mmCIF file of N, CA and C in Angstrom:
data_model
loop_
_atom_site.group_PDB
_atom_site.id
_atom_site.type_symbol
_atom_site.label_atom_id
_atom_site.label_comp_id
_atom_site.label_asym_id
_atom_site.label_seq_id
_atom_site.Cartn_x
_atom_site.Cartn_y
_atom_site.Cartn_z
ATOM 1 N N UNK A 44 -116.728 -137.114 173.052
ATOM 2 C CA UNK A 44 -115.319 -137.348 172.812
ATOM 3 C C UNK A 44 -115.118 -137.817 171.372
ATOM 4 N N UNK A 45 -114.207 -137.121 170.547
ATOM 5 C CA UNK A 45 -113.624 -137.430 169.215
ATOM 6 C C UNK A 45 -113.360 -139.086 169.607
ATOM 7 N N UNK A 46 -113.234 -139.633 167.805
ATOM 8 C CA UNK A 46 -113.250 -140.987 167.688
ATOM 9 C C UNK A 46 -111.370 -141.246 167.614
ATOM 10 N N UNK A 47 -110.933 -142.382 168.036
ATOM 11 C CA UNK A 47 -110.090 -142.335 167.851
ATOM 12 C C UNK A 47 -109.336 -142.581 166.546
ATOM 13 N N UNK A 48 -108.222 -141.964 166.395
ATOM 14 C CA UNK A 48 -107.551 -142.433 164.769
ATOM 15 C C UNK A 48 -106.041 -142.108 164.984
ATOM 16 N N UNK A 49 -105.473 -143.342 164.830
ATOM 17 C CA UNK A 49 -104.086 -143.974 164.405
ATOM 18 C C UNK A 49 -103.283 -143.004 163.791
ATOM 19 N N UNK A 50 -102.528 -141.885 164.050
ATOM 20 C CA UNK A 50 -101.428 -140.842 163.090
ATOM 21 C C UNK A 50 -100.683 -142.116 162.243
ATOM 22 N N UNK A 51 -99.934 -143.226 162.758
ATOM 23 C CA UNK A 51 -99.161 -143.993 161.651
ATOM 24 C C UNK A 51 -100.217 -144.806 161.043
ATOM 25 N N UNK A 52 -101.421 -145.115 161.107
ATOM 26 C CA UNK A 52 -102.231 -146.251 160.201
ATOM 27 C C UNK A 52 -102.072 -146.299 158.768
ATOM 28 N N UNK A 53 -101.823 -145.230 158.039
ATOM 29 C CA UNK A 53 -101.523 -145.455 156.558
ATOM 30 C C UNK A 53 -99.930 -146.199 156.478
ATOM 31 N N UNK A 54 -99.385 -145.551 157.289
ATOM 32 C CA UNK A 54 -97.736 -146.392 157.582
ATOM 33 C C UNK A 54 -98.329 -148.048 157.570
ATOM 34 N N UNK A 55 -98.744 -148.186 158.931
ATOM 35 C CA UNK A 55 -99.161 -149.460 159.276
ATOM 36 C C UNK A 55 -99.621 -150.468 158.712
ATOM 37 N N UNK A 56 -100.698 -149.906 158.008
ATOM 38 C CA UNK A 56 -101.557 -150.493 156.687
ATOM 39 C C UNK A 56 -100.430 -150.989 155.158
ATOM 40 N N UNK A 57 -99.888 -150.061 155.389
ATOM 41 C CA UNK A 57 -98.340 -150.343 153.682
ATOM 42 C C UNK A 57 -97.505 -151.417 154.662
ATOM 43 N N UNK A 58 -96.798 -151.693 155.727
ATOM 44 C CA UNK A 58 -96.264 -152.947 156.679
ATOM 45 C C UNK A 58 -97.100 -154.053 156.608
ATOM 46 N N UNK A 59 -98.600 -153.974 156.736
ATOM 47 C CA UNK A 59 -99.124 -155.050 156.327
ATOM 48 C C UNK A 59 -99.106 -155.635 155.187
ATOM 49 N N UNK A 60 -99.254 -154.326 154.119
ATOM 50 C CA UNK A 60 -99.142 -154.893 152.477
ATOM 51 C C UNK A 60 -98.031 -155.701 152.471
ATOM 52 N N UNK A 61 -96.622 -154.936 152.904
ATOM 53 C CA UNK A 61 -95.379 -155.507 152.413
ATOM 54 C C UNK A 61 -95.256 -156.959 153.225
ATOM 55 N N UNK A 62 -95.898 -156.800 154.392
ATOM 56 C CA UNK A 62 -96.170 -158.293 154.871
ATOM 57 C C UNK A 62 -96.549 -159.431 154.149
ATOM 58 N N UNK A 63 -97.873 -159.129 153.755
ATOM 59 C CA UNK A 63 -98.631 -159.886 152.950
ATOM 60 C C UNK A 63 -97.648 -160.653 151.517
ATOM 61 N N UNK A 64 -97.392 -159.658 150.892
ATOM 62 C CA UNK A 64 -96.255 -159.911 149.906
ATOM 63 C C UNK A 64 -95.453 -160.676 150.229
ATOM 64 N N UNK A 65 -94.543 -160.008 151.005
ATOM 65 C CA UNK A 65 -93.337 -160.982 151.006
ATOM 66 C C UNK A 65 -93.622 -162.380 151.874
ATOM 67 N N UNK A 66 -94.804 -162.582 152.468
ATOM 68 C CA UNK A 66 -95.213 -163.944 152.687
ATOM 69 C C UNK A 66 -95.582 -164.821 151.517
ATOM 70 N N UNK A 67 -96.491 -164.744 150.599
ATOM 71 C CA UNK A 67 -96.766 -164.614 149.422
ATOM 72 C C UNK A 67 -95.377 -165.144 148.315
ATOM 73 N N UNK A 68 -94.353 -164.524 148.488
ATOM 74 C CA UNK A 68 -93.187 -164.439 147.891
ATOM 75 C C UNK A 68 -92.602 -165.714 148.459
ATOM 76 N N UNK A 69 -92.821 -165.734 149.999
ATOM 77 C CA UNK A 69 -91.770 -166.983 150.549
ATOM 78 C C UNK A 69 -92.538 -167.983 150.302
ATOM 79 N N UNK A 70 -93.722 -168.333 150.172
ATOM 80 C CA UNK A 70 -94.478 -169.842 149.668
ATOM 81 C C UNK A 70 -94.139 -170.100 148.326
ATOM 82 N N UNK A 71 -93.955 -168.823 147.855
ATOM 83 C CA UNK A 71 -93.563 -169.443 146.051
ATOM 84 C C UNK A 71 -92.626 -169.894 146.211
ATOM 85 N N UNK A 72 -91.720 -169.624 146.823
ATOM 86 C CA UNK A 72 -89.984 -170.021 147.218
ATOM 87 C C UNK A 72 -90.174 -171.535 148.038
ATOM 88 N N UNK A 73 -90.981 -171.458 148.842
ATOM 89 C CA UNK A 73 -91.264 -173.061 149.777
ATOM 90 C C UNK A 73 -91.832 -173.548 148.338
ATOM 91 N N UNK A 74 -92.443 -173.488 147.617
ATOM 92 C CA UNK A 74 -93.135 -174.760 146.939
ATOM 93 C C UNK A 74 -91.812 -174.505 145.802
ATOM 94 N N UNK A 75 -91.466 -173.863 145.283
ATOM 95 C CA UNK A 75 -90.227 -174.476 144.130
ATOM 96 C C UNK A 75 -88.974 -175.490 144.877
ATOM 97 N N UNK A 76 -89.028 -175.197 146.521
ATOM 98 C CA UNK A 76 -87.910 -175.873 146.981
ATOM 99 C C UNK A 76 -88.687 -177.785 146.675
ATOM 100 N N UNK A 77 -90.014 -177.452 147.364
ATOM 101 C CA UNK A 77 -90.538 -179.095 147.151
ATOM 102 C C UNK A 77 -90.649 -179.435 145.871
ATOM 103 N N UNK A 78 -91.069 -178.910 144.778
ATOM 104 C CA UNK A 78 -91.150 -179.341 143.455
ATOM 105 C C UNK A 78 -89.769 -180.069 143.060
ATOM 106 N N UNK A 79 -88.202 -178.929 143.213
ATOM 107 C CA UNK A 79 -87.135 -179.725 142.990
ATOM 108 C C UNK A 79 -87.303 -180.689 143.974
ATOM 109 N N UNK A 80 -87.429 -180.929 145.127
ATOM 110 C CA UNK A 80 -87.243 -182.336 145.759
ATOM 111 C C UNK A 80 -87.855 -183.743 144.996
ATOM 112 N N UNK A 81 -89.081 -183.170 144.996
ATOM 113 C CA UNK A 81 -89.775 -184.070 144.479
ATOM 114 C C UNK A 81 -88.878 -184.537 142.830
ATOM 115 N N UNK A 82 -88.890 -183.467 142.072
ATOM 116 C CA UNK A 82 -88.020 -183.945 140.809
ATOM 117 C C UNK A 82 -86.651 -184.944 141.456
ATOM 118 N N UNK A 83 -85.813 -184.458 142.140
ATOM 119 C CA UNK A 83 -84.785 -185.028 142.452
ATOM 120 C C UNK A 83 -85.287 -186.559 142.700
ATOM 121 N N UNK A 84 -86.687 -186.990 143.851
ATOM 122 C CA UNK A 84 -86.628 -188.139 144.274
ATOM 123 C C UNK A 84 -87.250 -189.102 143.072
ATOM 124 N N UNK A 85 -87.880 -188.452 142.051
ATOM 125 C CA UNK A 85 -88.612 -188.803 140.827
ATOM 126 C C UNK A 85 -87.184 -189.547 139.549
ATOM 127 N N UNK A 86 -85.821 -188.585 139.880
ATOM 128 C CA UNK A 86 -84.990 -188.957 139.077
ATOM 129 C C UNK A 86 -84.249 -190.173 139.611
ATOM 130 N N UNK A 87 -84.138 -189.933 140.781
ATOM 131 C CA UNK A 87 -83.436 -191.069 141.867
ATOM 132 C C UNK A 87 -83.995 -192.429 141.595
ATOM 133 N N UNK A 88 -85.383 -192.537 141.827
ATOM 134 C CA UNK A 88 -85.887 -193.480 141.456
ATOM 135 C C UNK A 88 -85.845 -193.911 139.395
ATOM 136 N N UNK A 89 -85.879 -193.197 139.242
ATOM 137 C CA UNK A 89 -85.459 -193.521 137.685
ATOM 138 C C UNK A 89 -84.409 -194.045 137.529
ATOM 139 N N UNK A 90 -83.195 -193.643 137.934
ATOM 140 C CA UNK A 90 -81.776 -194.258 137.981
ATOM 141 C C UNK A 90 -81.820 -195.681 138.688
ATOM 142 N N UNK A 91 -82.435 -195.336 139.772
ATOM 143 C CA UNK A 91 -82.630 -196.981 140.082
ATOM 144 C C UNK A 91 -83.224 -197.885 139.328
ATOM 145 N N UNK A 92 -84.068 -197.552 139.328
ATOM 146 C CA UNK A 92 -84.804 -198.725 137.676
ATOM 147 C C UNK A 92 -83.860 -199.044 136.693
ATOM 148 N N UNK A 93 -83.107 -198.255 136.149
ATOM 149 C CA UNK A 93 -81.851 -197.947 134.984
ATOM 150 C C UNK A 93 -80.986 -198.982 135.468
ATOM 151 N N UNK A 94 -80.787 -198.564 136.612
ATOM 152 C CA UNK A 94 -79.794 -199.242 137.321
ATOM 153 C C UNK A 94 -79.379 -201.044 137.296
ATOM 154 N N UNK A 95 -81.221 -201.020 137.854
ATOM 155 C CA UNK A 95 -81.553 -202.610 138.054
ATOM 156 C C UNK A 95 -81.954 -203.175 136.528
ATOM 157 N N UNK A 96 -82.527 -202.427 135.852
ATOM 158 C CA UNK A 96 -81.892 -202.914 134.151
ATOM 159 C C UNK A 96 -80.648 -203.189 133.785
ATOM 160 N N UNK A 97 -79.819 -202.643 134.267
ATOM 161 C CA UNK A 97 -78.697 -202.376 133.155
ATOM 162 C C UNK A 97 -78.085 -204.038 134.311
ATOM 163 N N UNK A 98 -78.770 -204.054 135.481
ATOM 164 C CA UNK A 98 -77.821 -205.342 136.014
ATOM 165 C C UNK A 98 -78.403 -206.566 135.330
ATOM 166 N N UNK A 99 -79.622 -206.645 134.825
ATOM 167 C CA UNK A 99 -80.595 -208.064 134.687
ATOM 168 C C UNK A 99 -79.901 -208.353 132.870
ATOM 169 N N UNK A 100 -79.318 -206.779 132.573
ATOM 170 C CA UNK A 100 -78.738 -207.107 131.132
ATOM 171 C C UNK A 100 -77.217 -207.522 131.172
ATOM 172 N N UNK A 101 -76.607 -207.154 132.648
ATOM 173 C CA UNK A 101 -75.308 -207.765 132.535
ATOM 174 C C UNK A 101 -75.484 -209.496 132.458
ATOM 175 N N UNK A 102 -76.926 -209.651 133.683
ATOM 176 C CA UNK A 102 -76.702 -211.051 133.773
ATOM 177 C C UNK A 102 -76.760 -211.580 132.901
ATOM 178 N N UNK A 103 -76.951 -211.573 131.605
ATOM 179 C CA UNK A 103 -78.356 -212.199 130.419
ATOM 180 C C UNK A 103 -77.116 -212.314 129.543
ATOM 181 N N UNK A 104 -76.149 -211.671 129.555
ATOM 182 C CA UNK A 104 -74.995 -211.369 128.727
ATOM 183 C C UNK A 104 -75.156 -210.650 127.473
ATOM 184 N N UNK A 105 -74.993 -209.325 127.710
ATOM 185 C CA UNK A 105 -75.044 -208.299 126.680
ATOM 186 C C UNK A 105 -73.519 -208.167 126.121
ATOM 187 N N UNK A 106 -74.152 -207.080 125.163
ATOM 188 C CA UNK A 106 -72.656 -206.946 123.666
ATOM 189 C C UNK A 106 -72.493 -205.637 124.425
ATOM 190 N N UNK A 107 -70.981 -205.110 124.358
ATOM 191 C CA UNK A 107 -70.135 -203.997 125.083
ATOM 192 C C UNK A 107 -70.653 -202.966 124.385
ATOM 193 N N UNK A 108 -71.063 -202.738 123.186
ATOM 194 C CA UNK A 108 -72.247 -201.732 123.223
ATOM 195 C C UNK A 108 -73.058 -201.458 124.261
ATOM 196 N N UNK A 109 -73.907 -202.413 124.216
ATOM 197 C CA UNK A 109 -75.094 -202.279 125.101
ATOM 198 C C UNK A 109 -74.839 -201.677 126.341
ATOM 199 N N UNK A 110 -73.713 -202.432 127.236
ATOM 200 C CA UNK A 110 -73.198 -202.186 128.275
ATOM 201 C C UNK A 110 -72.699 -200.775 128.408
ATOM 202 N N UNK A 111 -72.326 -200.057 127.335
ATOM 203 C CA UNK A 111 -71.530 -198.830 127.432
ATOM 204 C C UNK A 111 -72.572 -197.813 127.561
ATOM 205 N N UNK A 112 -73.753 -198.248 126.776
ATOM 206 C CA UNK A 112 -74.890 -197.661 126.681
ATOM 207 C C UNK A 112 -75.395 -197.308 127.983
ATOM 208 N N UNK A 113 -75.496 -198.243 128.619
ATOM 209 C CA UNK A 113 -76.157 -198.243 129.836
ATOM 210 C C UNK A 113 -75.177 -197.373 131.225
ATOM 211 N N UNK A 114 -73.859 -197.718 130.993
ATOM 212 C CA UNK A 114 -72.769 -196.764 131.780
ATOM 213 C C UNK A 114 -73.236 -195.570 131.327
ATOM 214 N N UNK A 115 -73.025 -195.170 129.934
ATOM 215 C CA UNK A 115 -73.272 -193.603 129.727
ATOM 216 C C UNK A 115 -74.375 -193.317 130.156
ATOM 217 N N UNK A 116 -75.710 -193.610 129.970
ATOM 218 C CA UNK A 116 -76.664 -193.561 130.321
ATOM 219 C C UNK A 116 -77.197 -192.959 131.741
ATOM 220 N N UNK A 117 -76.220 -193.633 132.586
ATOM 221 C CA UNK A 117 -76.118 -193.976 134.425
ATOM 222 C C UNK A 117 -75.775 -192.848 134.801
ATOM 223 N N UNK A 118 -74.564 -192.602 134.075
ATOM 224 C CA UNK A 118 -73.655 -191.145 134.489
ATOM 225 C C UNK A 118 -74.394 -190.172 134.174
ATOM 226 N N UNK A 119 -74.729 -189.665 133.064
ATOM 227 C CA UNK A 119 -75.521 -188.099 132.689
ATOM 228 C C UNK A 119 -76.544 -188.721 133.444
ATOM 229 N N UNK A 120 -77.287 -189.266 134.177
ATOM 230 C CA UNK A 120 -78.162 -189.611 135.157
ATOM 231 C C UNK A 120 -77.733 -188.816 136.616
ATOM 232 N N UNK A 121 -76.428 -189.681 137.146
ATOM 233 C CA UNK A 121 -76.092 -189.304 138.046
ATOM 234 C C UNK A 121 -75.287 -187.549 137.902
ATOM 235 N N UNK A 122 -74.999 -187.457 136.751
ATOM 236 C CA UNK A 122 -74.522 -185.665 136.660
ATOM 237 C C UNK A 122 -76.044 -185.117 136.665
ATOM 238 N N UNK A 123 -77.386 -185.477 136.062
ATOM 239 C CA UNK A 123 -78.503 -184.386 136.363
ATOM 240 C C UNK A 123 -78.926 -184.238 137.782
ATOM 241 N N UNK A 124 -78.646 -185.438 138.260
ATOM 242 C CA UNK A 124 -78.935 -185.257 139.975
ATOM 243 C C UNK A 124 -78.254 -184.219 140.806
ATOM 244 N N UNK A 125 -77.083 -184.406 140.016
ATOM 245 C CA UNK A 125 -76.233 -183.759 141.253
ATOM 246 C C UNK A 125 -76.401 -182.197 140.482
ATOM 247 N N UNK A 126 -77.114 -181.954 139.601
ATOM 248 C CA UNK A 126 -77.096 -180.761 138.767
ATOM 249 C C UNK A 126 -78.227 -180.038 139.908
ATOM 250 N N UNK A 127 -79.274 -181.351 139.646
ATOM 251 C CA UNK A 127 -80.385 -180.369 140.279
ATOM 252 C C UNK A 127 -80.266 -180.525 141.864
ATOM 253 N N UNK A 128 -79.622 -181.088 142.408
ATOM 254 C CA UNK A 128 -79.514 -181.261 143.861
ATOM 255 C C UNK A 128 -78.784 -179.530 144.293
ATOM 256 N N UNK A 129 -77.697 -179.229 143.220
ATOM 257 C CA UNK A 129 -76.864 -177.838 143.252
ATOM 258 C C UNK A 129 -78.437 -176.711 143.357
ATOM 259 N N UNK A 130 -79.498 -177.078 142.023
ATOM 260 C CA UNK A 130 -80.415 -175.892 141.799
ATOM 261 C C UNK A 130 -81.470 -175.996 143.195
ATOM 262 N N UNK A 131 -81.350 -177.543 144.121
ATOM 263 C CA UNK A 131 -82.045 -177.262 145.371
ATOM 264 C C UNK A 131 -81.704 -176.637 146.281
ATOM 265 N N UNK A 132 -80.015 -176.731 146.540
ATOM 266 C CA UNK A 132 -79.566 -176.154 147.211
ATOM 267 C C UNK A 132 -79.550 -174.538 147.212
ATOM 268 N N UNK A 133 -79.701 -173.634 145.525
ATOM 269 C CA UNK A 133 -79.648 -172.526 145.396
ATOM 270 C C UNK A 133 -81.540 -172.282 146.085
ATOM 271 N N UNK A 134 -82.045 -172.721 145.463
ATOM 272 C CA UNK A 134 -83.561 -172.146 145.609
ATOM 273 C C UNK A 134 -83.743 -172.670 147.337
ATOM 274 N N UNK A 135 -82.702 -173.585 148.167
ATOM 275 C CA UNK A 135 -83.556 -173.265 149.593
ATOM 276 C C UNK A 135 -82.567 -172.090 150.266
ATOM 277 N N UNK A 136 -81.671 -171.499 149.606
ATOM 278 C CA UNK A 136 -81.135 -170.194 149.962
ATOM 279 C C UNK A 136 -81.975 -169.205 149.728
ATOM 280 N N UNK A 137 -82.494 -169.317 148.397
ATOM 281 C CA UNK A 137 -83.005 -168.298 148.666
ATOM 282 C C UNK A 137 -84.617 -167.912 149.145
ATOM 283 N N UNK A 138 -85.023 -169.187 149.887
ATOM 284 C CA UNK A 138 -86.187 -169.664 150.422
ATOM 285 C C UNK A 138 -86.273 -169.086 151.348
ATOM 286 N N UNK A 139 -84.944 -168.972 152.509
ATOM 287 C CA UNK A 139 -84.328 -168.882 153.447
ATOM 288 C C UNK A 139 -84.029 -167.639 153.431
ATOM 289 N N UNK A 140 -83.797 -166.901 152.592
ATOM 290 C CA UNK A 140 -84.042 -165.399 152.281
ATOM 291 C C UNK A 140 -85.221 -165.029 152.607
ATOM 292 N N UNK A 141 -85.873 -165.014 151.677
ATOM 293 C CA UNK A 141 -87.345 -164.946 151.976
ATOM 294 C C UNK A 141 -87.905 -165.066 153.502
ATOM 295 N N UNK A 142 -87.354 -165.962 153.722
ATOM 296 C CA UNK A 142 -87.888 -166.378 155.172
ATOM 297 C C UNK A 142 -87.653 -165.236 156.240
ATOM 298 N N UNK A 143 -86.225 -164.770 156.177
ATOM 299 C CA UNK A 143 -85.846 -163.701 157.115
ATOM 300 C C UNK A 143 -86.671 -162.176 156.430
ATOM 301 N N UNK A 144 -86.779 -162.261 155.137
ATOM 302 C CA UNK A 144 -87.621 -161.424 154.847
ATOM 303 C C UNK A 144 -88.819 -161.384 155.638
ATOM 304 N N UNK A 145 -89.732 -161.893 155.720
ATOM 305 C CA UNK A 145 -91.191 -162.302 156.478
ATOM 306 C C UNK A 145 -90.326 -161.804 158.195
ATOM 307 N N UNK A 146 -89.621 -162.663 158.281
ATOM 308 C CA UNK A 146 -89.594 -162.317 159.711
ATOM 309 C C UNK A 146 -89.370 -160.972 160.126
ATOM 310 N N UNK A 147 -88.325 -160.186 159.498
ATOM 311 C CA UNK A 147 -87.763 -158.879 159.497
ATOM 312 C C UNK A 147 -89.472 -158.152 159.209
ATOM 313 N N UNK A 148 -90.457 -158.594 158.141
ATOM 314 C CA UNK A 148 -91.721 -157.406 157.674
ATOM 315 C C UNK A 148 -92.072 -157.633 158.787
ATOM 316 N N UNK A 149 -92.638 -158.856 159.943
ATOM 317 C CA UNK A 149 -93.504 -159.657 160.873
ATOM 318 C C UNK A 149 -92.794 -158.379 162.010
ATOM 319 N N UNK A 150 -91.261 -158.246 162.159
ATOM 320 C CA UNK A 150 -90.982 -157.768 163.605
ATOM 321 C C UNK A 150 -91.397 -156.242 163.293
ATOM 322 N N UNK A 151 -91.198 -155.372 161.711
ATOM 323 C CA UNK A 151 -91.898 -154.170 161.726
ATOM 324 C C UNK A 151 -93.664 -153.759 161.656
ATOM 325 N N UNK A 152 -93.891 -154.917 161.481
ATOM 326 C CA UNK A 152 -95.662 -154.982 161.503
ATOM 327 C C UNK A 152 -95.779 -154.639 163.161
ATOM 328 N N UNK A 153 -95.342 -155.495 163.741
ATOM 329 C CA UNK A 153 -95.447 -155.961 164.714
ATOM 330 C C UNK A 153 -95.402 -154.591 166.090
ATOM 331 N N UNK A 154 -94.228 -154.001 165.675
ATOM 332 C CA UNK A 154 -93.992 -152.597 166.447
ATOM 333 C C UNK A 154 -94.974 -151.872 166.376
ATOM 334 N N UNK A 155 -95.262 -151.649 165.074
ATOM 335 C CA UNK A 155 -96.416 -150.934 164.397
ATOM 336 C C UNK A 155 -97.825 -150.998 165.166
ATOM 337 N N UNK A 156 -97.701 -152.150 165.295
ATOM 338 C CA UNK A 156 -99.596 -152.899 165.723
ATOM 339 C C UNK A 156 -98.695 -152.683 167.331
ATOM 340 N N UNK A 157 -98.153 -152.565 168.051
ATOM 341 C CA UNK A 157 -97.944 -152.493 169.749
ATOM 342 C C UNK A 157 -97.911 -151.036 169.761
ATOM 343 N N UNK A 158 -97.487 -150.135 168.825
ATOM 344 C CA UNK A 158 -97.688 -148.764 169.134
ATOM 345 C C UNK A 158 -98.595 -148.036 168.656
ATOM 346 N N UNK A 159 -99.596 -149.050 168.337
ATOM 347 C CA UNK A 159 -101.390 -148.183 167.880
ATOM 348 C C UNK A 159 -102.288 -148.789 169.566
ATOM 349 N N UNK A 160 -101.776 -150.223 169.748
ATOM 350 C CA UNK A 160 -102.352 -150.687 171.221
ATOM 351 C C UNK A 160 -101.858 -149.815 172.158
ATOM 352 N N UNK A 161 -100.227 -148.896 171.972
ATOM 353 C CA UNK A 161 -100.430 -148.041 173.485
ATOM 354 C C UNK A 161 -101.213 -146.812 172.999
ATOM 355 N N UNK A 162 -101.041 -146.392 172.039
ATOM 356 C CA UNK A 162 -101.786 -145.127 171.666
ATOM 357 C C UNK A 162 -103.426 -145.158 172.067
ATOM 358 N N UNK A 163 -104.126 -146.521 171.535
ATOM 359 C CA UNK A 163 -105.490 -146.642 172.195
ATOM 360 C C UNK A 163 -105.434 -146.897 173.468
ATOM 361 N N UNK A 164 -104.524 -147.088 174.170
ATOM 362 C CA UNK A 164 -104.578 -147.168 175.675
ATOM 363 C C UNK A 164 -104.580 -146.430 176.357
ATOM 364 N N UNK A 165 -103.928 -145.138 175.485
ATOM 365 C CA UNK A 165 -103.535 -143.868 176.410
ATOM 366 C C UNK A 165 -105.078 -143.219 175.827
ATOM 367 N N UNK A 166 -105.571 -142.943 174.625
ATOM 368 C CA UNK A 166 -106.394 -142.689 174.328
ATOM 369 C C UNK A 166 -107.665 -143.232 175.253
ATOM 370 N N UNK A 167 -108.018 -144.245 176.020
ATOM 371 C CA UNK A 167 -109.005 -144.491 176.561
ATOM 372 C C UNK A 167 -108.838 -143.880 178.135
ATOM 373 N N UNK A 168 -107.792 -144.045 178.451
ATOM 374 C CA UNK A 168 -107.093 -143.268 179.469
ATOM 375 C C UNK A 168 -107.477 -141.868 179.625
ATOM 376 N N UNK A 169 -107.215 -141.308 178.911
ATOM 377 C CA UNK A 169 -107.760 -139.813 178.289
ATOM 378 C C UNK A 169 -109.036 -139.343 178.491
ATOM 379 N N UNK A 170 -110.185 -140.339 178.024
ATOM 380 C CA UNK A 170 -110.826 -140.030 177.591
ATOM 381 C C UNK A 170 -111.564 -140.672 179.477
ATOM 382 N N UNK A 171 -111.503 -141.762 179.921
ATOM 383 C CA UNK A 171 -111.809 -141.591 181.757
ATOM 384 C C UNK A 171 -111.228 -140.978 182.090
ATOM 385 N N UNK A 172 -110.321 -139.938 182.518
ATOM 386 C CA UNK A 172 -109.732 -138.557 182.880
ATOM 387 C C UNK A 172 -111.117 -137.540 182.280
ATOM 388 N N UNK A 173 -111.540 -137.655 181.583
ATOM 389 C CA UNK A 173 -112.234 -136.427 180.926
ATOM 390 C C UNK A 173 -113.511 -136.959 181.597
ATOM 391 N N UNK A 174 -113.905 -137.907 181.285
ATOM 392 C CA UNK A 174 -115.253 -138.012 181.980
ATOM 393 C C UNK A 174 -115.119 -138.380 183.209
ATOM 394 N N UNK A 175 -114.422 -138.370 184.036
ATOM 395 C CA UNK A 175 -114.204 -138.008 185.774
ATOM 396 C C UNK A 175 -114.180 -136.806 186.046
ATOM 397 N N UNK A 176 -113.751 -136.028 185.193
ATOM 398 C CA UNK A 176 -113.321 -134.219 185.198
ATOM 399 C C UNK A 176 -114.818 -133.641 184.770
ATOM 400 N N UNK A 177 -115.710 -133.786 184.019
ATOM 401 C CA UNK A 177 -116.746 -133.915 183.993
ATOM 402 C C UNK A 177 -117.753 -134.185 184.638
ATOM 403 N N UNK A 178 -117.985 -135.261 185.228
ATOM 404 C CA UNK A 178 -118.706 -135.756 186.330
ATOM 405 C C UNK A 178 -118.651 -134.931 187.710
#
């Protein structure tokens, strides 16, 4: 009895590639989402420090310079947060893209690999039919 061989396997085999990839694709997308987090909680905590400075200099009695310094300071603080909190929010969209990507390659892999398992099923099938017919 001939060996068996897959008519879609070169199909099958390119579903895995594009699998592979776009998994590949969605971890780059998961780790830029944690990197901004991490930046965000890295700035957060910076502002707080800023923060608790700029109070130990109210107590001490600073010149309205100083003080203004430290307001301006606070704010373009609190505008980069909320800058990059916007660029977290874009990159876990499109993380989340990605994601349905993988799932969408995963459900065509997936067909793919259940219709080579009935094909070898029928194929073994086949092939005890032949050697009963034989026998």
């Amino acid at each position: 009895m001939k060996k068996f061989k897959y008519s879609l396997e070169t199909v099958y085999q390119f579903k895995l590639q594009v699998l592979d990839k776009v998994k590949e694709e969605y971890a780059i997308k998961q780790q830029e989402v944690l990197n901004q987090q991490s930046l965000i909680n890295r700035l957060q905590e910076e502002l707080f420090h800023y923060e608790e400075e700029f109070e130990r200099v109210k107590q001490e009695g600073a010149s309205i310079e100083t003080i203004m310094m430290y307001v301006n300071g606070i704010e373009r603080m609190e505008k980069r947060i909320g800058k990059e909190k916007d660029e977290l929010i874009r990159r876990t969209v499109i993380a989340e893209e990605k994601k349905r990507e993988v799932i969408k390659a995963n459900v065509d892999t997936n067909a793919f690999e259940k219709l080579k398992e009935k094909k070898l099923e029928e194929y073994r099938i086949q092939g005890q039919k032949a050697e009963e017919q034989f026998i």
